């Protein structure tokens, strides 16, 4: 390995920031593209470009200066990725995988084609088609095919009365799953084809914002189902034939099935705790994968609870953090702020990892500090 | 805590770099002063200044823009620190502590004054005084009072025949200690007076370069002596009445005593493994201390061996790393490169942390990869 590899990252948010934080240990030279001039990556990369990662020309011009190009968000211009691949840039994940994943319709069809268990669905071109087909499917979630993110672009249609609030745009209608738990497995694959999986984690979603609220690792899920979930996640990354990490969100159903909900081909909120709790973090694992280095051990060092730190409702403006003294006084509590200057309600401003010798200890400590740290303006 | 604290660091080497890497999680705004325009911190701090941290005016001008000023090397201008303290900058460690520690004569006298066990010594103003006093003291180590670092400024005087090679400058002559092991305890103290200690680690020094070669954590030292070493380290940091972290290097003598060898009031080579192996890293602990936050738990998550990665003899020039594939294929092996463009023989270019469920596993893995990674040009 020569001294310095030029790594480009599409997106300059917290995921990119934590990726670069890990990248320091590998002497990487980092370039970042983000539309926000105050993006969290701005001051800590070597070269920062303000521009849209959705725009063909912008992505192409940015990417052609990189040895390796990766993403921290999947809503990027896949045509530009394809062009860069043809010109010899190592693009991880590749254009084909990104194109499939960024369209929830193609993503669901991909699972069906590859015999990957997933909830029943139909792809809809508009609201009219929804009105024709709804009856077999309600209750269901309607998800926009494109641009859904952190709970945006998703709506629950419980009965005919909800059709009114349905999306007009092309969407996927997914039959509601009667699940016991939502879980996630992060898998990684390098160019040599080596695959590793992180242990299963259990997710808890915010009732309103529909984004991960907290996470428990290890998950309280029967061993056999954990093995099954890891096996499915491994099949998914191999089916995509992709390089990098892939977060596979799944349902553990009440009747003991594991169904894939959706995937993200990048570091993911459900892997933040690995920075503190596992031998290798998801960020280092992604770097090892895209640098084609041997993947790291994913063993748990400590049990962990991860809490997202969201902007407090009612505050909009320059962020200020309350309760740090109180929270950090509890053993095992670690804060990760994302360097975002401005807060707004439910904006992801940071996360807290709570370690313990076992999950009970971590949970008891998490209970003590839950709602103690508040992000106000 | 407001969104951003301006933290100034005197010295821009690897210790400063890892401190900033940890500092990202606290939204710190970082300023660095270093004489080397290619210093490891250069590209990852918010403001980088090329200049001497030994120069009064340079340090004063740099420091007056900071909320908190800290160091990653103790050979800084203490008069400037004192002036800045008077003007309200939070200087951690404070001028008084830095002044005592940067002079090995004052440091040894400090131990004597505070009844801290240390090897017998005499302070010498020149070689002539050495020639008069030598007989009671040989075999001994002669250490320059000032500017000693990483094995420089230290010479062993075994017998009268060695006097020829002795230093001319003001020095300390320390009676040779018949030690079993060299150990280190890193302690931290915040402005509230809270003190924590990391578990004892065992150091192994390079026979030629006289710098830490490898480290084992936890140390294979009797429990009672470990408790004693921690108690002594705690007394030292309290005697200095300092804020920040303090690495206390000690001898475990063959007759079961613990003697303080020397201290460093900053992150230290003997704490690198804490990034991967302990709940809290030494870097985060230093930040918590100087931000006056509650100190973190220092529990071990995994056993660890730390190996310094030194520039290979015979190579001088732009660094290239060999053996990464082979080394990282061993489970539990983590590399930390320091972003130094140029290598030279024995230059500290990075370190490797090898984790294991116990010290035997970590040591067995370390044996597999020792001398596998080589830094050449």
XYZ file of C-alpha atoms in Angstrom:
754
model
C 0.000 0.000 0.000
C 1.394 3.354 -0.938
C 1.274 6.222 1.539
C -1.935 7.836 0.460
C -5.094 6.719 -1.339
C -7.486 9.369 -2.709
C -10.929 8.489 -1.416
C -13.936 10.428 -2.651
C -17.183 10.401 -0.683
C -20.529 11.428 -2.141
C -22.326 13.108 0.743
C -20.724 14.992 3.597
C -23.017 14.193 6.526
C -22.342 12.342 9.750
C -21.799 9.008 8.039
C -19.082 10.497 5.871
C -17.616 12.230 8.891
C -17.329 9.040 10.928
C -15.943 7.267 7.872
C -13.187 9.862 7.585
C -12.559 9.693 11.322
C -11.835 5.997 10.850
C -9.955 6.727 7.628
C -7.331 8.760 9.458
C -5.819 5.480 10.653
C -5.258 4.439 7.039
C -3.604 7.688 5.849
C -6.409 8.315 3.399
C -6.616 11.506 1.422
C -10.305 12.440 1.437
C -12.462 14.443 -0.965
C -16.113 15.162 -0.186
C -19.040 16.416 -2.269
C -22.137 17.798 -0.552
C -24.690 20.486 -1.418
C -24.516 21.998 2.081
C -21.576 24.330 2.614
C -21.809 23.630 6.352
C -21.859 19.820 5.992
C -20.309 17.889 8.921
C -17.386 16.765 6.732
C -16.471 20.252 5.621
C -13.533 21.014 7.891
C -12.017 17.593 8.267
C -11.553 16.374 4.717
C -8.677 17.375 2.495
C -10.869 18.767 -0.289
C -14.488 19.818 0.090
C -16.731 20.582 -2.873
C -20.164 22.191 -2.647
C -22.412 20.655 -5.261
C -25.178 18.173 -5.919
C -24.390 14.464 -5.775
C -27.566 14.007 -7.863
C -26.119 15.863 -10.828
C -24.321 13.879 -13.550
C -21.654 16.426 -14.440
C -20.905 17.346 -10.838
C -20.449 13.748 -9.752
C -18.392 12.892 -12.810
C -16.048 15.866 -12.397
C -15.657 15.128 -8.697
C -15.167 11.404 -9.108
C -12.576 11.422 -11.846
C -9.962 12.771 -9.412
C -10.449 9.860 -6.996
C -8.798 6.441 -6.767
C -11.828 5.073 -4.948
C -15.297 6.580 -4.872
C -17.844 5.668 -2.206
C -21.114 7.037 -0.850
C -22.700 7.919 2.446
C -26.157 8.299 0.901
C -27.621 6.254 -1.942
C -29.485 9.032 -3.736
C -26.597 9.850 -6.024
C -26.287 10.014 -9.792
C -25.833 6.390 -10.841
C -25.115 7.253 -14.483
C -22.060 9.209 -13.416
C -20.948 6.274 -11.269
C -21.234 3.999 -14.274
C -19.185 6.327 -16.452
C -16.494 6.558 -13.752
C -16.373 2.768 -13.435
C -15.780 2.533 -17.175
C -12.915 4.982 -16.818
C -11.215 2.903 -14.135
C -12.269 4.583 -10.882
C -13.055 1.983 -8.237
C -16.684 2.744 -7.420
C -17.957 0.979 -4.281
C -20.842 0.252 -4.150
C -21.062 -0.018 -7.951
C -23.545 1.838 -10.177
C -25.711 -1.218 -10.733
C -26.217 -1.873 -7.010
C -26.893 1.797 -6.270
C -29.440 1.970 -9.105
C -31.332 -1.033 -7.765
C -31.292 0.090 -4.159
C -32.202 3.725 -4.724
C -35.450 2.607 -6.368
C -37.605 0.761 -3.836
C -39.534 -0.876 -6.678
C -36.396 -2.361 -8.258
C -35.115 -3.267 -4.789
C -38.205 -5.311 -3.938
C -38.179 -6.982 -7.352
C -34.526 -7.852 -6.811
C -35.430 -9.741 -3.616
C -38.174 -11.604 -5.431
C -35.821 -12.565 -8.272
C -33.173 -13.802 -5.858
C -35.548 -15.698 -3.564
C -34.771 -13.423 -0.670
C -37.670 -13.454 1.787
C -39.473 -10.128 1.874
C -43.016 -8.896 2.479
C -45.554 -9.152 -0.315
C -45.741 -6.028 -2.497
C -46.948 -4.445 -5.683
C -45.309 -1.697 -7.692
C -47.640 1.187 -8.523
C -47.213 3.870 -11.146
C -49.671 6.318 -9.596
C -52.571 6.849 -7.207
C -55.096 5.631 -9.733
C -53.415 2.257 -9.861
C -53.396 2.235 -6.074
C -57.171 2.788 -6.007
C -57.646 -0.181 -8.315
C -55.384 -2.549 -6.423
C -55.666 -1.446 -2.820
C -58.184 -3.944 -1.566
C -55.937 -6.959 -1.576
C -53.191 -5.074 0.172
C -54.438 -2.958 3.017
C -53.245 -2.504 5.651
C -49.965 -1.609 3.964
C -47.099 0.841 3.784
C -46.882 2.924 0.672
C -43.300 3.942 -0.061
C -42.158 6.283 -2.794
C -39.916 4.420 -5.216
C -37.285 7.133 -5.038
C -35.833 9.574 -2.500
C -37.341 8.042 0.606
C -35.017 8.583 3.570
C -35.262 8.614 7.341
C -39.012 8.158 7.350
C -39.736 10.564 4.518
C -41.660 9.164 1.574
C -43.397 6.502 3.644
C -47.051 6.474 4.640
C -49.230 3.915 6.340
C -52.495 3.082 4.640
C -54.601 1.244 7.191
C -57.911 1.292 5.422
C -59.728 2.717 2.422
C -60.177 5.984 4.283
C -56.420 6.584 4.103
C -56.247 6.456 0.308
C -56.843 10.173 0.288
C -53.436 10.839 1.868
C -51.617 8.395 -0.424
C -48.726 9.504 -2.642
C -49.387 10.325 -6.287
C -45.876 9.398 -7.444
C -44.580 5.944 -8.468
C -44.505 3.836 -5.324
C -44.386 0.398 -3.789
C -47.240 -0.895 -1.708
C -45.955 -3.331 0.895
C -48.260 -5.521 2.883
C -48.059 -4.752 6.589
C -45.887 -7.269 8.399
C -47.037 -8.491 11.777
C -43.608 -8.313 13.291
C -42.218 -9.093 16.682
C -39.044 -7.078 16.227
C -37.140 -5.030 13.710
C -33.548 -6.148 13.449
C -30.500 -5.280 11.373
C -27.419 -7.111 10.193
C -24.517 -5.237 8.644
C -22.508 -7.325 6.224
C -19.312 -6.429 4.422
C -17.643 -7.799 1.341
C -14.281 -6.954 -0.204
C -13.191 -7.325 -3.826
C -11.654 -10.712 -3.002
C -15.159 -11.908 -2.143
C -14.536 -12.241 1.592
C -17.772 -11.627 3.547
C -18.264 -10.899 7.258
C -21.376 -10.068 9.256
C -21.792 -8.031 12.417
C -23.932 -9.606 15.116
C -27.681 -8.971 14.882
C -28.949 -5.778 16.499
C -32.450 -4.925 17.593
C -33.962 -1.626 16.515
C -36.546 0.526 18.147
C -38.186 3.178 15.997
C -39.463 6.575 17.009
C -43.259 6.389 16.901
C -43.624 9.707 15.059
C -40.446 10.321 13.073
C -40.215 6.740 11.752
C -36.457 6.698 12.244
C -34.234 4.611 14.476
C -34.689 5.811 18.020
C -32.523 3.330 19.853
C -30.724 0.070 19.246
C -29.703 -2.893 21.386
C -26.681 -5.087 20.756
C -26.640 -7.984 21.091
C -30.272 -8.469 20.086
C -32.622 -10.433 22.279
C -33.551 -12.788 19.444
C -33.366 -16.605 19.508
C -29.964 -17.870 18.379
C -31.425 -19.847 15.480
C -33.173 -16.785 14.087
C -29.977 -14.753 14.478
C -28.094 -17.342 12.420
C -30.878 -17.239 9.860
C -30.817 -13.432 9.670
C -27.043 -13.435 9.135
C -27.387 -16.048 6.432
C -30.014 -13.979 4.619
C -27.922 -10.792 4.884
C -24.953 -12.690 3.443
C -27.100 -13.912 0.553
C -28.225 -10.347 -0.154
C -24.710 -8.875 -0.375
C -23.591 -11.793 -2.535
C -26.614 -11.398 -4.802
C -25.681 -7.746 -5.325
C -22.091 -8.846 -5.953
C -21.136 -5.578 -4.287
C -18.058 -4.332 -2.438
C -18.399 -2.315 0.790
C -20.847 -2.646 3.621
C -24.540 -3.276 3.359
C -27.002 -2.710 6.184
C -29.855 -5.188 5.922
C -32.938 -4.179 7.906
C -35.238 -7.108 8.583
C -38.438 -8.051 10.334
C -38.593 -10.911 12.784
C -42.239 -11.881 12.311
C -44.507 -13.194 15.032
C -44.551 -16.565 13.303
C -40.743 -16.835 13.342
C -39.850 -15.741 9.829
C -37.128 -13.298 8.856
C -38.134 -10.906 6.060
C -35.874 -8.313 4.469
C -37.374 -4.839 4.795
C -34.812 -2.664 3.074
C -31.093 -2.249 2.646
C -28.533 0.545 2.539
C -25.200 0.012 0.738
C -23.188 2.236 3.091
C -22.514 2.828 6.799
C -25.833 2.884 8.616
C -27.470 4.193 11.737
C -27.850 0.622 12.969
C -24.047 0.278 13.119
C -23.046 3.383 15.063
C -22.512 1.426 18.271
C -19.797 -0.683 16.610
C -17.364 2.235 17.032
C -17.330 1.613 20.770
C -18.702 -1.886 21.201
C -17.131 -4.141 18.562
C -13.595 -5.126 17.623
C -14.005 -3.474 14.227
C -16.366 -0.569 13.604
C -18.690 -0.521 10.602
C -16.684 2.448 9.310
C -13.352 0.655 9.460
C -15.009 -2.412 7.929
C -16.301 -0.363 5.006
C -12.795 1.031 4.474
C -11.199 -2.400 4.672
C -13.746 -3.663 2.134
C -13.239 -0.870 -0.392
C -9.437 -0.883 0.046
C -9.607 -4.650 -0.522
C -7.929 -5.379 2.795
C -8.836 -8.428 4.897
C -12.068 -7.710 6.782
C -11.900 -7.186 10.541
C -13.290 -9.379 13.301
C -16.811 -8.290 14.185
C -16.849 -9.699 17.739
C -18.666 -7.753 20.417
C -16.343 -6.313 23.086
C -19.164 -4.901 25.204
C -22.931 -4.912 25.070
C -24.349 -1.605 23.867
C -27.405 0.557 23.587
C -27.287 3.310 20.958
C -29.558 6.318 21.260
C -29.995 8.832 18.472
C -29.685 12.419 19.591
C -32.341 14.381 17.724
C -33.007 18.099 17.645
C -35.551 18.929 20.330
C -39.036 19.862 19.050
C -39.592 23.599 19.011
C -35.972 24.638 18.500
C -34.516 25.878 15.268
C -31.130 27.594 15.138
C -27.554 27.317 16.349
C -27.277 24.129 18.365
C -26.536 24.038 22.092
C -26.266 20.841 24.110
C -27.836 20.436 27.539
C -27.271 17.678 30.052
C -23.791 16.579 28.986
C -22.430 16.714 32.546
C -25.231 14.589 33.915
C -25.166 12.030 31.123
C -21.403 11.559 30.975
C -21.297 11.010 34.726
C -22.936 7.622 34.128
C -20.277 4.952 33.478
C -20.181 3.606 29.948
C -21.821 6.630 28.314
C -20.170 8.035 25.152
C -21.367 10.929 23.073
C -20.727 11.433 19.373
C -21.692 14.851 18.060
C -21.866 15.356 14.324
C -20.539 18.893 14.047
C -23.813 20.300 12.736
C -24.045 23.992 13.384
C -27.826 24.250 13.231
C -30.502 22.180 14.903
C -34.114 21.702 13.869
C -36.811 19.395 15.267
C -35.851 15.708 14.878
C -32.619 16.487 13.019
C -29.963 13.859 13.742
C -27.387 15.853 15.710
C -25.399 13.019 17.242
C -25.722 9.700 18.979
C -24.949 8.253 22.363
C -23.490 4.812 22.894
C -23.985 3.224 26.296
C -21.707 0.290 27.074
C -22.140 -2.389 29.697
C -20.724 -5.787 30.543
C -24.048 -7.243 29.413
C -27.155 -5.859 27.722
C -28.997 -5.517 31.040
C -26.277 -3.250 32.427
C -26.171 -1.216 29.203
C -29.977 -0.874 29.227
C -30.079 0.169 32.875
C -27.468 2.849 32.185
C -29.327 3.961 29.044
C -32.520 4.356 31.082
C -30.671 6.703 33.436
C -29.614 9.067 30.697
C -32.489 8.813 28.239
C -33.849 12.318 27.608
C -31.100 13.881 29.708
C -29.139 15.317 26.791
C -31.190 17.798 24.828
C -30.293 19.675 21.694
C -31.768 23.145 21.784
C -31.014 26.447 20.112
C -22.046 23.242 26.528
C -22.225 25.521 23.539
C -21.811 24.103 20.076
C -18.115 24.656 19.614
C -15.109 25.052 21.913
C -11.850 26.423 20.477
C -9.116 24.028 21.481
C -5.495 24.909 20.767
C -2.849 22.195 20.697
C 0.871 22.914 20.950
C 2.474 20.306 18.724
C 0.950 18.725 15.633
C 2.313 15.175 15.742
C 0.537 11.870 16.109
C -0.587 12.545 19.667
C -2.287 15.749 18.578
C -3.769 13.934 15.595
C -5.330 11.182 17.691
C -6.549 13.800 20.161
C -8.346 15.624 17.364
C -9.717 12.371 16.020
C -11.348 11.862 19.427
C -12.270 15.542 19.571
C -14.536 15.231 16.540
C -17.104 13.567 18.788
C -17.225 16.682 20.956
C -17.629 19.228 18.111
C -14.339 20.860 18.990
C -12.867 23.584 16.855
C -9.143 22.821 16.726
C -6.081 25.016 16.205
C -2.605 23.509 15.979
C 0.903 24.976 16.171
C 3.864 22.973 14.889
C 7.198 23.874 13.275
C 6.770 21.197 10.573
C 4.570 22.256 7.675
C 3.853 18.560 6.992
C 2.913 17.709 10.591
C 0.335 14.886 10.965
C -2.292 17.339 12.228
C -1.970 19.682 9.294
C -4.949 18.684 7.193
C -7.412 17.701 9.845
C -7.502 20.692 12.182
C -9.500 23.824 11.528
C -6.503 26.165 11.719
C -2.879 25.127 11.325
C 0.015 27.438 12.153
C 3.648 26.760 11.274
C 5.832 28.044 14.083
C 7.860 27.115 17.124
C 6.059 26.065 20.278
C 9.309 26.939 22.093
C 9.037 30.614 21.210
C 7.326 32.985 23.662
C 5.704 35.331 21.155
C 4.578 32.536 18.834
C 2.913 30.560 21.625
C 1.338 33.666 23.121
C -0.107 34.850 19.801
C -1.399 31.364 19.037
C -2.831 30.736 22.489
C -4.741 33.949 22.951
C -7.281 32.877 20.326
C -8.097 29.665 22.190
C -10.651 28.863 24.881
C -8.553 25.944 26.061
C -4.877 25.363 25.340
C -3.261 21.951 25.688
C -0.070 20.226 24.595
C 1.020 17.051 22.890
C 4.689 17.624 23.769
C 6.024 19.168 26.980
C 8.908 21.130 25.465
C 6.870 24.266 25.004
C 7.367 27.835 26.170
C 6.117 27.799 29.761
C 6.388 31.583 30.183
C 3.865 32.063 27.407
C 1.568 29.515 29.068
C 1.790 31.470 32.312
C 0.928 34.746 30.586
C -2.040 33.110 28.858
C -3.291 31.685 32.153
C -3.195 35.192 33.627
C -5.270 36.403 30.711
C -7.963 33.796 31.268
C -7.139 31.066 28.771
C -7.626 27.639 30.306
C -4.162 26.131 30.035
C -4.083 22.374 30.747
C -1.585 21.225 31.904
C -0.732 24.540 33.595
C 2.559 26.442 33.212
C 3.832 25.400 36.644
C 3.407 21.682 35.956
C 4.923 21.947 32.480
C 7.909 23.874 33.861
C 8.585 21.199 36.481
C 8.176 18.277 34.122
C 10.171 19.668 31.211
C 13.210 19.901 33.463
C 14.217 16.435 34.644
C 16.127 17.985 37.555
C 13.057 19.839 38.848
C 10.936 16.767 38.161
C 13.106 14.503 40.328
C 13.255 17.109 43.088
C 9.487 17.366 42.958
C 9.182 13.633 43.684
C 11.596 13.939 46.584
C 9.641 16.899 48.038
C 6.344 15.039 47.758
C 7.611 11.714 49.104
C 6.955 9.993 45.822
C 9.204 6.933 45.527
C 11.817 7.382 42.811
C 15.375 6.215 42.172
C 18.227 7.990 43.929
C 19.690 10.878 41.939
C 21.869 13.934 41.893
C 21.494 17.061 39.800
C 24.660 18.069 37.950
C 25.486 21.388 36.376
C 28.206 20.081 34.073
C 30.624 17.266 33.283
C 33.137 18.498 35.816
C 30.632 18.042 38.616
C 29.893 14.581 37.224
C 33.568 13.666 37.449
C 33.622 14.704 41.099
C 30.456 12.884 42.113
C 30.348 9.850 39.862
C 31.773 7.258 42.184
C 28.805 6.954 44.492
C 26.457 6.683 41.562
C 27.695 4.417 38.829
C 26.192 2.445 37.199
C 23.685 5.175 36.368
C 21.709 6.894 33.642
C 22.671 10.423 32.856
C 19.749 12.399 31.491
C 19.854 15.920 30.122
C 17.688 18.171 32.271
C 15.940 19.559 29.222
C 14.774 18.406 25.791
C 15.157 14.675 26.319
C 12.545 12.798 24.299
C 12.076 9.293 22.934
C 15.473 8.092 24.075
C 17.373 11.209 23.069
C 19.373 12.948 25.801
C 19.854 9.778 27.818
C 23.092 7.862 28.208
C 24.086 4.941 30.334
C 27.258 5.319 32.366
C 28.217 1.844 33.504
C 31.697 2.561 34.762
C 34.371 5.234 34.944
C 35.371 4.419 31.375
C 32.037 5.802 30.148
C 32.554 9.258 31.621
C 34.174 10.291 28.381
C 30.853 9.978 26.518
C 28.901 11.809 29.229
C 26.905 14.958 28.453
C 28.439 18.364 29.164
C 25.115 20.098 29.741
C 23.118 20.308 32.991
C 21.855 16.836 33.757
C 20.470 14.404 36.290
C 22.411 11.319 37.267
C 20.016 8.554 38.288
C 21.189 5.418 39.994
C 20.513 2.355 37.907
C 17.407 0.543 39.090
C 17.477 -3.241 39.163
C 14.011 -3.616 37.787
C 11.829 -6.549 36.971
C 9.504 -4.638 34.673
C 8.776 -1.194 33.363
C 5.130 -0.289 33.771
C 2.924 2.709 33.140
C -0.253 4.086 34.638
C -2.153 6.875 32.929
C -4.161 8.994 35.328
C -6.566 11.800 34.551
C -7.923 14.643 36.597
C -10.543 17.247 35.730
C -10.967 20.722 37.184
C -13.532 19.381 39.660
C -10.741 17.252 41.126
C -12.134 13.930 39.925
C -9.309 11.428 39.294
C -9.358 8.135 37.366
C -6.596 5.701 36.487
C -6.244 3.339 33.551
C -5.192 -0.206 34.415
C -1.436 -0.839 34.671
C 0.336 -1.681 31.408
C 3.645 -3.384 30.910
C 6.209 -1.820 28.613
C 8.914 -3.382 26.565
C 11.616 -1.060 25.268
C 13.570 -1.287 22.053
C 17.117 -2.309 23.006
C 18.748 0.283 20.746
C 16.327 3.153 20.284
C 15.355 3.332 23.969
C 11.723 3.915 23.097
C 8.609 1.881 23.741
C 8.673 -1.109 21.436
C 5.594 -2.947 22.595
C 3.094 -2.892 25.425
C 0.891 -5.452 27.150
C -2.435 -4.711 28.780
C -3.350 -5.894 31.294
C 0.121 -6.137 32.803
C 1.350 -9.392 34.241
C 2.113 -7.787 37.598
C 0.863 -8.961 41.006
C -2.478 -7.381 41.906
C -1.097 -5.759 45.069
C 1.666 -4.031 43.129
C -0.830 -2.872 40.509
C -2.939 -1.283 43.244
C 0.193 0.318 44.648
C 1.255 1.679 41.241
C -2.185 3.219 40.701
C -2.085 4.767 44.151
C 1.312 6.324 43.442
C 0.203 7.647 40.035
C -2.846 9.194 41.700
C -0.617 10.867 44.307
C 1.577 12.278 41.540
C -1.262 13.922 39.597
C -2.723 15.292 42.821
C 0.663 16.638 43.884
C 0.911 18.494 40.579
C -2.643 19.724 41.084
C -2.930 19.480 37.326
C -5.822 19.031 34.899
C -5.560 16.629 31.968
C -3.912 13.261 31.695
C -0.561 12.271 33.101
C 1.361 9.189 32.022
C 3.398 7.885 34.939
C 6.189 5.520 33.890
C 7.405 3.380 36.762
C 9.806 0.600 37.618
C 8.667 -2.550 39.347
C 11.921 -3.436 41.111
C 13.157 -6.938 41.747
C 12.569 -6.402 45.464
C 8.922 -5.473 44.957
C 9.054 -1.698 45.054
C 7.382 0.713 42.666
C 9.538 3.701 41.713
C 8.447 6.576 39.492
C 10.782 6.924 36.521
C 9.319 9.877 34.676
C 6.017 11.429 33.716
C 4.427 13.087 30.701
C 1.469 15.490 31.176
C -0.235 14.591 27.908
C -1.418 11.579 25.876
C 1.358 9.022 25.820
C 2.662 6.124 23.779
C 1.773 3.804 26.663
C -1.912 4.624 26.182
C -2.370 4.084 22.446
C -4.041 0.714 22.946
C -6.866 2.341 24.946
C -8.411 3.528 21.651
C -9.353 -0.044 20.834
C -9.127 -1.902 24.129
C -10.721 0.247 26.847
C -14.136 1.788 27.388
C -12.626 5.266 27.221
C -9.471 6.071 25.270
C -6.681 8.167 26.774
C -7.492 10.812 24.152
C -11.146 11.059 25.082
C -10.161 11.045 28.758
C -7.805 13.978 28.227
C -10.600 15.862 26.461
C -13.104 15.077 29.199
C -10.578 16.293 31.771
C -9.773 19.595 30.068
C -13.437 20.246 29.181
C -14.221 19.563 32.847
C -16.651 16.786 31.957
C -17.058 13.675 34.130
C -14.195 11.276 33.423
C -14.938 8.071 31.553
C -14.787 4.497 32.794
C -11.330 3.046 32.156
C -12.389 -0.637 32.152
C -10.659 -2.978 29.756
C -12.951 -4.316 27.000
C -10.320 -6.602 25.499
C -6.753 -7.530 26.297
C -4.255 -5.822 24.001
C -0.722 -5.754 22.735
C 0.451 -2.494 21.185
C 3.370 -2.475 18.773
C 5.036 0.704 17.595
C 5.534 0.881 13.862
C 8.947 2.430 13.290
C 10.641 3.457 10.057
C 12.738 0.550 8.819
C 16.518 1.020 9.120
C 18.096 2.047 5.844
C 15.074 3.837 4.389
C 14.694 7.578 4.157
C 12.030 9.170 1.988
C 8.345 8.992 1.096
C 6.795 6.251 3.193
C 5.345 3.046 1.769
C 3.806 0.300 3.875
C 4.496 -3.382 3.302
C 2.699 -6.359 4.770
C -0.679 -4.742 5.487
C -2.620 -7.549 3.788
C -0.858 -10.244 5.753
C -1.082 -8.462 9.104
C -4.722 -7.414 8.853
C -5.707 -10.962 7.953
C -5.000 -11.927 11.570
C -8.124 -11.415 13.714
C -7.891 -8.584 16.224
C -5.181 -6.625 14.392
C -5.739 -2.866 13.948
C -3.386 -0.420 12.328
C -3.121 3.273 13.086
C -1.006 5.247 10.652
C 0.029 8.765 11.603
C -0.162 10.458 8.224
C 3.555 11.173 8.084
C 4.688 11.660 4.514
C 8.342 10.799 5.080
C 9.948 7.901 6.878
C 13.412 7.675 8.395
C 15.028 4.954 10.499
C 13.173 4.442 13.806
C 10.698 7.276 13.148
C 7.323 6.567 14.766
C 5.087 6.106 11.720
C 2.130 4.388 13.344
C 1.151 1.706 15.794
C -0.630 -1.595 15.707
C -3.082 -2.729 18.355
C -3.720 -6.439 18.642
C -6.834 -7.412 20.584
C -7.685 -10.742 22.152
C -10.155 -12.159 24.644
C -7.204 -12.506 27.047
C -3.569 -11.422 27.007
C -2.393 -14.851 25.836
C -4.576 -14.659 22.736
C -3.461 -11.081 22.054
C 0.184 -12.054 22.466
C -0.130 -15.079 20.204
C -1.706 -12.898 17.518
C 0.974 -10.221 18.021
C 3.689 -12.852 17.531
C 2.137 -13.752 14.180
C 2.342 -10.240 12.828
C 5.472 -8.889 14.517
C 7.851 -7.632 11.822
C 5.283 -8.285 9.096
C 4.412 -4.650 8.489
C 7.439 -2.658 7.348
C 7.732 1.013 6.616
C 10.068 1.589 3.714
C 10.613 4.327 1.177
